[in-house]
Short mmCIF file of C-alpha atoms and ligand atoms in Angstrom, two decimals:
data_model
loop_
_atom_site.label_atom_id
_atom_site.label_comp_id
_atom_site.label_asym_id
_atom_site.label_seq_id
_atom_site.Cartn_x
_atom_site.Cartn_y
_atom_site.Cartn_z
CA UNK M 15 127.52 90.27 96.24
CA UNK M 16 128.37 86.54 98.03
CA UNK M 17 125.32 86.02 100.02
CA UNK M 18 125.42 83.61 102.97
CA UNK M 19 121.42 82.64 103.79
CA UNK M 20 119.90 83.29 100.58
CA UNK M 21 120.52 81.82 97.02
CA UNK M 22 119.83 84.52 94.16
CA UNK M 23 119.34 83.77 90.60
CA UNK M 24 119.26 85.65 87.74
CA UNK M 25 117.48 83.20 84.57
CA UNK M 26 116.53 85.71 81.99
CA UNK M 27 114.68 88.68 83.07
CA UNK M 28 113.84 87.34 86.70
CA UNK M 29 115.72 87.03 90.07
CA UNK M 30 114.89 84.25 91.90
CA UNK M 31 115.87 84.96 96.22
CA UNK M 32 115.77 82.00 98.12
CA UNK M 33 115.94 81.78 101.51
CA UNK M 34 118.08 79.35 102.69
CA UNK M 35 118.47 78.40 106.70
CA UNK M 36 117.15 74.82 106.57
CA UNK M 37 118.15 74.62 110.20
CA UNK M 38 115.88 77.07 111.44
CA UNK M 39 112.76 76.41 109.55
CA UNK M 40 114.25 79.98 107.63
CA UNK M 41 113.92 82.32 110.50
CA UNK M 42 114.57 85.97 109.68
CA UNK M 43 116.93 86.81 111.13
CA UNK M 44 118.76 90.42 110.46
CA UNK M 45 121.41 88.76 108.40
CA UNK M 46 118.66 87.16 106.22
CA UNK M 47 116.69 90.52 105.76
CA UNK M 48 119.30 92.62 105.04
CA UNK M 49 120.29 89.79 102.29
CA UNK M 50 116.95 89.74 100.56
CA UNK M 51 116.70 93.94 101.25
CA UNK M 52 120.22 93.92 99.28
CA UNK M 53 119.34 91.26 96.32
CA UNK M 54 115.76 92.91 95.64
CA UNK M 55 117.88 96.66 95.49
CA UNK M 56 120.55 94.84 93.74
CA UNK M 57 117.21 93.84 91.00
CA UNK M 58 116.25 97.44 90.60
CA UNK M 59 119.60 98.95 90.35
CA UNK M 60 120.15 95.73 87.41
CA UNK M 61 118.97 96.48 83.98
CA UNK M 62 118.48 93.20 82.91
CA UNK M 63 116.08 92.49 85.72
CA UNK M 64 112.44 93.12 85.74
CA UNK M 65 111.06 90.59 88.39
CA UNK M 66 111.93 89.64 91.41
CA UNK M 67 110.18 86.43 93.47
CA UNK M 68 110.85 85.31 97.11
CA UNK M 69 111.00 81.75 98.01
CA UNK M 70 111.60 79.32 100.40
CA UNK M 71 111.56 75.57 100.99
CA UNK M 72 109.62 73.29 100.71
CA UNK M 73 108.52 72.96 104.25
CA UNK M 74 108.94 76.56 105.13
CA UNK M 75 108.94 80.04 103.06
CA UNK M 76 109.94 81.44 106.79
CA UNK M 77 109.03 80.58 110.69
CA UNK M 78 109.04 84.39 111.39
CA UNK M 79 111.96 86.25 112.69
CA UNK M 80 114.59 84.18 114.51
CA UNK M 81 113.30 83.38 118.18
CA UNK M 82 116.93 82.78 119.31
CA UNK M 83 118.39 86.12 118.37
CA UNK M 84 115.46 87.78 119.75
CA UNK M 85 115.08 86.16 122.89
CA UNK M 86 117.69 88.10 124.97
CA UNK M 87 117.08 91.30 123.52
CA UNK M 88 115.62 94.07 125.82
CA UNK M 89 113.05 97.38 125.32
CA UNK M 90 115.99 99.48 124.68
CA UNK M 91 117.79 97.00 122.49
CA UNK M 92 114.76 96.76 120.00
CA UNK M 93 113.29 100.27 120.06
CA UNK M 94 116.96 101.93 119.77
CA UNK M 95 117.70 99.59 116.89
CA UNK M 96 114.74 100.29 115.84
CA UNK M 97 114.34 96.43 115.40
CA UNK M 98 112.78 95.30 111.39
CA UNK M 99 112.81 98.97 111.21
CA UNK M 100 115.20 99.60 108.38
CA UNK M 101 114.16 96.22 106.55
CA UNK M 102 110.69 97.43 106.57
CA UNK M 103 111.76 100.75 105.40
CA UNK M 104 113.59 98.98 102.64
CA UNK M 105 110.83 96.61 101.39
CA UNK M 106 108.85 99.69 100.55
CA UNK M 107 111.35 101.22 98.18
CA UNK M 108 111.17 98.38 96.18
CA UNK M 109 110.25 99.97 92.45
CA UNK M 110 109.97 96.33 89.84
CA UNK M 111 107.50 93.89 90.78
CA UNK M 112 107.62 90.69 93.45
CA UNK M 113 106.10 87.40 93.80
CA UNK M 114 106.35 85.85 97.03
CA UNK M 115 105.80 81.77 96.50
CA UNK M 116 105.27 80.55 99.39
CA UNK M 117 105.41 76.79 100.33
CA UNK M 118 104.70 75.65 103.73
CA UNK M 119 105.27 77.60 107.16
CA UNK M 120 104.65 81.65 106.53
CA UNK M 121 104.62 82.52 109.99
CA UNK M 122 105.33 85.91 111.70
CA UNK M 123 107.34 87.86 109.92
CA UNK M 124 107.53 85.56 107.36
CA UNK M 125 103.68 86.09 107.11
CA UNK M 126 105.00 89.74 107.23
CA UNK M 127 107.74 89.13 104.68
CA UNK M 128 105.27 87.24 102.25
CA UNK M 129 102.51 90.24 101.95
CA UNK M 130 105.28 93.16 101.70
CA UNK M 131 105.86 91.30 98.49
CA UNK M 132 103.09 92.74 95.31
CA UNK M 133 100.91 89.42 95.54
CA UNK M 134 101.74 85.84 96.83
CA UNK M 135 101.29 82.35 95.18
CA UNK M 136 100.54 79.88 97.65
CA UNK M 137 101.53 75.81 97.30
CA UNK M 138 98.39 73.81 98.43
CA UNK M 139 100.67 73.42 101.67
CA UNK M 140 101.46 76.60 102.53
CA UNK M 141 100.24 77.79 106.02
CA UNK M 142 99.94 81.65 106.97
CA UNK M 143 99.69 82.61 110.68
CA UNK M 144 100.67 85.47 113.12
CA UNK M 145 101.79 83.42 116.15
CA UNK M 146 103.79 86.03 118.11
CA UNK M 147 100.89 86.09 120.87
CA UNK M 148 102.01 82.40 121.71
CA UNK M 149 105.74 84.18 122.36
CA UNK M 150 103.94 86.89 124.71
CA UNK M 151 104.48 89.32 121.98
CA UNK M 152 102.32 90.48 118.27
CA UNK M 153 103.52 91.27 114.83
CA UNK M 154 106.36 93.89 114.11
CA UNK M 155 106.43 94.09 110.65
CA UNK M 156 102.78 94.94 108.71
CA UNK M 157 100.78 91.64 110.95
CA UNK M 158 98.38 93.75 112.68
CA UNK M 159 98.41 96.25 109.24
CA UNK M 160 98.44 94.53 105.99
CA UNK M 161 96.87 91.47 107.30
CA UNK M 162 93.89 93.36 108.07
CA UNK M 163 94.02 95.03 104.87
CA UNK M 164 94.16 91.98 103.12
CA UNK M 165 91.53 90.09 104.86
CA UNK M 166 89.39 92.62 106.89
CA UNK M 167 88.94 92.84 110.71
CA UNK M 168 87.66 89.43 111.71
CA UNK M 169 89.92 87.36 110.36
CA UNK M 170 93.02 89.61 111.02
CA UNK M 171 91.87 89.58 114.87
CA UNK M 172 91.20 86.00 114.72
CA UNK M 173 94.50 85.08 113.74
CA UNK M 174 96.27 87.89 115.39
CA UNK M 175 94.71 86.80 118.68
CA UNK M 176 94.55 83.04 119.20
CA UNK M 177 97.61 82.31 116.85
CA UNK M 178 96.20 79.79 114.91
CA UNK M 179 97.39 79.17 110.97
CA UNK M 180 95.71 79.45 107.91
CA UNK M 181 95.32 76.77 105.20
CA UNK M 182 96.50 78.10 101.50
CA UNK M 183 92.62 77.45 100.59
CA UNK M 184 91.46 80.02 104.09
CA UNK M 185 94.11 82.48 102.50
CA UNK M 186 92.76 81.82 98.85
CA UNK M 187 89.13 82.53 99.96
CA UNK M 188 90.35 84.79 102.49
CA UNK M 189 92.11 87.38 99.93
CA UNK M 190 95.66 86.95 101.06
CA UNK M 191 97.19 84.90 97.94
CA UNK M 192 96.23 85.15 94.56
CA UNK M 193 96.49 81.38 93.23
CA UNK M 194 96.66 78.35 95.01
CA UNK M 195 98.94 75.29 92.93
CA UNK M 196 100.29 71.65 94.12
CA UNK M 197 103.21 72.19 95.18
CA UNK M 198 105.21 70.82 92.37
CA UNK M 199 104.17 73.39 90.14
CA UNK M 200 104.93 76.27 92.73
CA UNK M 201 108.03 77.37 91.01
CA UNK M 202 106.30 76.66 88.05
CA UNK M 203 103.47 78.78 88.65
CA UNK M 204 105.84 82.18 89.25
CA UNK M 205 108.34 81.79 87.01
CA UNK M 206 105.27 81.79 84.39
CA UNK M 207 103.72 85.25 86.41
CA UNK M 208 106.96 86.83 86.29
CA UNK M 209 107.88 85.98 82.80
CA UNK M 210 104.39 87.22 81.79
CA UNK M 211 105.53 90.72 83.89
CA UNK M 212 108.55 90.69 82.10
CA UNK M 213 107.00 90.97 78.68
CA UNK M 214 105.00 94.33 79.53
CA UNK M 215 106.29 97.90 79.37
CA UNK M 216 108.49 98.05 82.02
CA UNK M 217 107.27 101.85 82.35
CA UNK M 218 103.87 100.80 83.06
CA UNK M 219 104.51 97.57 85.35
CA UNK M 220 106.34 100.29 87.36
CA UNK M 221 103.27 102.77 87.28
CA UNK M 222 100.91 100.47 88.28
CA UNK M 223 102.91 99.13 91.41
CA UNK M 224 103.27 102.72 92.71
CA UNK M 225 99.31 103.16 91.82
CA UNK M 226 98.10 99.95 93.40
CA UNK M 227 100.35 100.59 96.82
CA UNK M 228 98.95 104.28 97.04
CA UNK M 229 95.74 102.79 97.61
CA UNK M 230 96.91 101.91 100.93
CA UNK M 231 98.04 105.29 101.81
CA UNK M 232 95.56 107.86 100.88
CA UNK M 233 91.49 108.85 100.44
CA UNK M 234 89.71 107.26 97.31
CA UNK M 235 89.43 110.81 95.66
CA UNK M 236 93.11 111.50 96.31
CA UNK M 237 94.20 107.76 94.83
CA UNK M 238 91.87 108.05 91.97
CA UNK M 239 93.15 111.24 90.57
CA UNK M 240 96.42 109.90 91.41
CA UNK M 241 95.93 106.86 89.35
CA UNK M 242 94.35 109.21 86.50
CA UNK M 243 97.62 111.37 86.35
CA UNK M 244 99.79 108.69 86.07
CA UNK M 245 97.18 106.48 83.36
CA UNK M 246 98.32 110.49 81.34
CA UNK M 247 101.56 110.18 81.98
CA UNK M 248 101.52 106.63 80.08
CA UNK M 249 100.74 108.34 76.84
CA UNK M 250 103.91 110.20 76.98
CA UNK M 251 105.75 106.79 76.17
CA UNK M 252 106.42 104.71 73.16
CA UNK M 253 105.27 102.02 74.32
CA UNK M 254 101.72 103.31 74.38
CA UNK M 255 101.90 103.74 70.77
CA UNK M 256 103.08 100.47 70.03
CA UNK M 257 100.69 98.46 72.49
CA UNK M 258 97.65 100.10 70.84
CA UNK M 259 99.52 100.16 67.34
CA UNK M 260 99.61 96.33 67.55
CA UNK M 261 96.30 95.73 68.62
CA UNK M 262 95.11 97.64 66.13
CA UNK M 263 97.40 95.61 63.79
CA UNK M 264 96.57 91.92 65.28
CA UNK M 265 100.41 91.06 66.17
CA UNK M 266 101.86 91.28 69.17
CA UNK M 267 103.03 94.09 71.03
CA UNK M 268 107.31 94.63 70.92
CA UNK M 269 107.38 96.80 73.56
CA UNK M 270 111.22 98.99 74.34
CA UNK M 271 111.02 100.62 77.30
CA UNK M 272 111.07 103.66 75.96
C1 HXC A 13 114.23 80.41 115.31
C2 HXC A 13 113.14 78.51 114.61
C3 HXC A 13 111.99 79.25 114.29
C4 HXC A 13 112.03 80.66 114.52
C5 HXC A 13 111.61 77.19 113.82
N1 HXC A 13 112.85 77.24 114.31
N2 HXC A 13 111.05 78.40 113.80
N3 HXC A 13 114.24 79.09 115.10
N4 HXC A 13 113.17 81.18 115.03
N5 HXC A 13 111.01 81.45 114.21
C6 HXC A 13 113.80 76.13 114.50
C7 HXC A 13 113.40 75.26 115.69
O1 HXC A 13 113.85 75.82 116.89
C8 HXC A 13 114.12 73.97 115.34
O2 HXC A 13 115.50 74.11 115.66
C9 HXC A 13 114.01 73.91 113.81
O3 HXC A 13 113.76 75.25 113.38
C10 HXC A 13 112.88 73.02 113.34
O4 HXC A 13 111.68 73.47 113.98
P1 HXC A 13 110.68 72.47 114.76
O5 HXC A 13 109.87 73.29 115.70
O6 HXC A 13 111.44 71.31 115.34
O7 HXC A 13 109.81 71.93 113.55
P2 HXC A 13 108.27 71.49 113.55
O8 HXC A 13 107.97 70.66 114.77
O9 HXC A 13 108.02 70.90 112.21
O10 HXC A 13 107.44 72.86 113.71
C11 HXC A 13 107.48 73.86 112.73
C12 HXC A 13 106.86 75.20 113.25
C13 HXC A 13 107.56 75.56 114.59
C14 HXC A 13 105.37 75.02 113.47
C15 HXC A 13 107.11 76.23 112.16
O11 HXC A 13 108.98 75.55 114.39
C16 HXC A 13 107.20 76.92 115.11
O12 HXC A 13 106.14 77.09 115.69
N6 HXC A 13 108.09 77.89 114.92
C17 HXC A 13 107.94 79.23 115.49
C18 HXC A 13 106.88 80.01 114.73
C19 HXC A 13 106.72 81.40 115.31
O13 HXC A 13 106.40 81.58 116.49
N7 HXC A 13 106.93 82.44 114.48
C20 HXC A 13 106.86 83.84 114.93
C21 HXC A 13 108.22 84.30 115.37
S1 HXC A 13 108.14 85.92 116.03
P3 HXC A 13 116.31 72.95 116.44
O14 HXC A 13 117.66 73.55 116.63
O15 HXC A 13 115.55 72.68 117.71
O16 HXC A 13 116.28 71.80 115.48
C22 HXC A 13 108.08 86.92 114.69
C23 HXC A 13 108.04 88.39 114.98
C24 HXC A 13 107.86 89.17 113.72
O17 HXC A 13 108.07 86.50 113.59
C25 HXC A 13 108.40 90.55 113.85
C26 HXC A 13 108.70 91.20 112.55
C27 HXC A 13 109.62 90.45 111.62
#
């Protein structure tokens, strides 16, 4: 599919989406989320791909959802569209992995955007921040939710209520991004995740994505004997046999998906 805000590249066994509204500091807007909704269902339906990462500029991953196209828009406009509804919805389907590398301005929902990816690698310049209060409104799309998930109470409220950003170090420290890198080596720094991804079992890169996010949505019991049933259900594959085969053997694993 022609996209119009995003570039999408397939190199190898990754998809690289990046957004692309220099004008706007890459606002969301619902052209732009549909686009990355479409090339990240476009990933899973595609064989060849087994990683996707989201990216931005430089200066900005995203400035949040567009201002402009929200600015006019009434109760009944958002809550019978269900505004970031179906993009939300969407994200969460999601089955292979994602990388958000962010560089620059995560703000809003591209805060939002950033942590409904699996785990984000952060440029030394990146800045994360919910700054909706500043608009007279809060976070629509996980702010309030994953935020405090990611890095407890405190913080969440902190930023949440007074606006302000976060450094990539805060976010390091924090719990929010995984690695920190210059910014030259951003790109770098993914590609090299996702090409590591894209050497496991596919089955079991799945597994574990569905594991880790059920963690969010259920009791420790419940998630732990969910996790166990699915570890079982790994033993059922060929690849099991051939990832402990080899390191039995001292070579390297040649795993087939099957
Ligand atoms: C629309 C935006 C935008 C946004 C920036 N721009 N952010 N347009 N929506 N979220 C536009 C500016 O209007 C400007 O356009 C151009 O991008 C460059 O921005 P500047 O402000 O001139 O750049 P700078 O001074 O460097 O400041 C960068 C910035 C600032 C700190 C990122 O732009 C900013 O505060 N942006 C808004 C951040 C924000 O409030 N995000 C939350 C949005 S609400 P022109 O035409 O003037 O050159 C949200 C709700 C989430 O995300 C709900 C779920 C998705």
């Amino acid at each position: 599919m022609a996209f119009e805000t995003i570039i999408v590249d397939i190199d190898d066994h990754v998809c690289t989406i990046k957004i692309n509204r220099p004008d706007a500091m890459n606002a969301l807007n619902q052209v732009v989320l549909h686009e990355i909704c479409t090339a990240l269902e476009e990933g899973d339906a595609n064989e060849k791909v087994r990683v996707s990462i989201i990216t931005g500029s430089e200066k900005a991953f995203a400035a949040g959802a567009d201002i402009k196209e929200m600015s006019e828009q009434s109760f009944v406009d958002v809550a019978s569209s269900d505004l970031f509804g179906a993009p939300h919805r969407r994200l969460q389907k999601i089955r292979k992995p994602v990388i958000a590398a962010v560089s620059g301005y995560a703000l809003g929902g591209g805060c939002e955007l950033a942590m409904a990816c699996d785990f984000i690698i952060a440029a030394e310049n990146a800045k994360f921040g919910q700054p909706e209060i500043n608009l007279g409104v809060m976070a629509g799309l996980g702010g309030t939710q994953r935020l405090t998930r990611f890095v407890g109470k405190s913080k969440s409220m902190d930023m949440n209520l007074t606006g302000r950003f976060m450094t990539a170090e805060e976010a390091e420290r924090a719990g929010l991004v995984s690695r920190v890198v210059p910014a030259k080596k951003l790109m770098e720094e993914a590609q090299g995740a996702a090409q590591k991804i894209a050497e496991k079992s596919k089955f079991a890169t799945l597994a574990i994505k569905e594991s880790v996010n059920r963690s969010y949505e259920t009791t420790l019991s419940e998630g732990l004997l969910f996790e166990r049933r699915v570890f079982h259900s790994l033993f059922a594959t060929e690849d099991q046999k051939e990832g402990m085969a080899a390191f039995l053997e001292k070579r390297e694993p040649q795993f087939r998906d099957k």
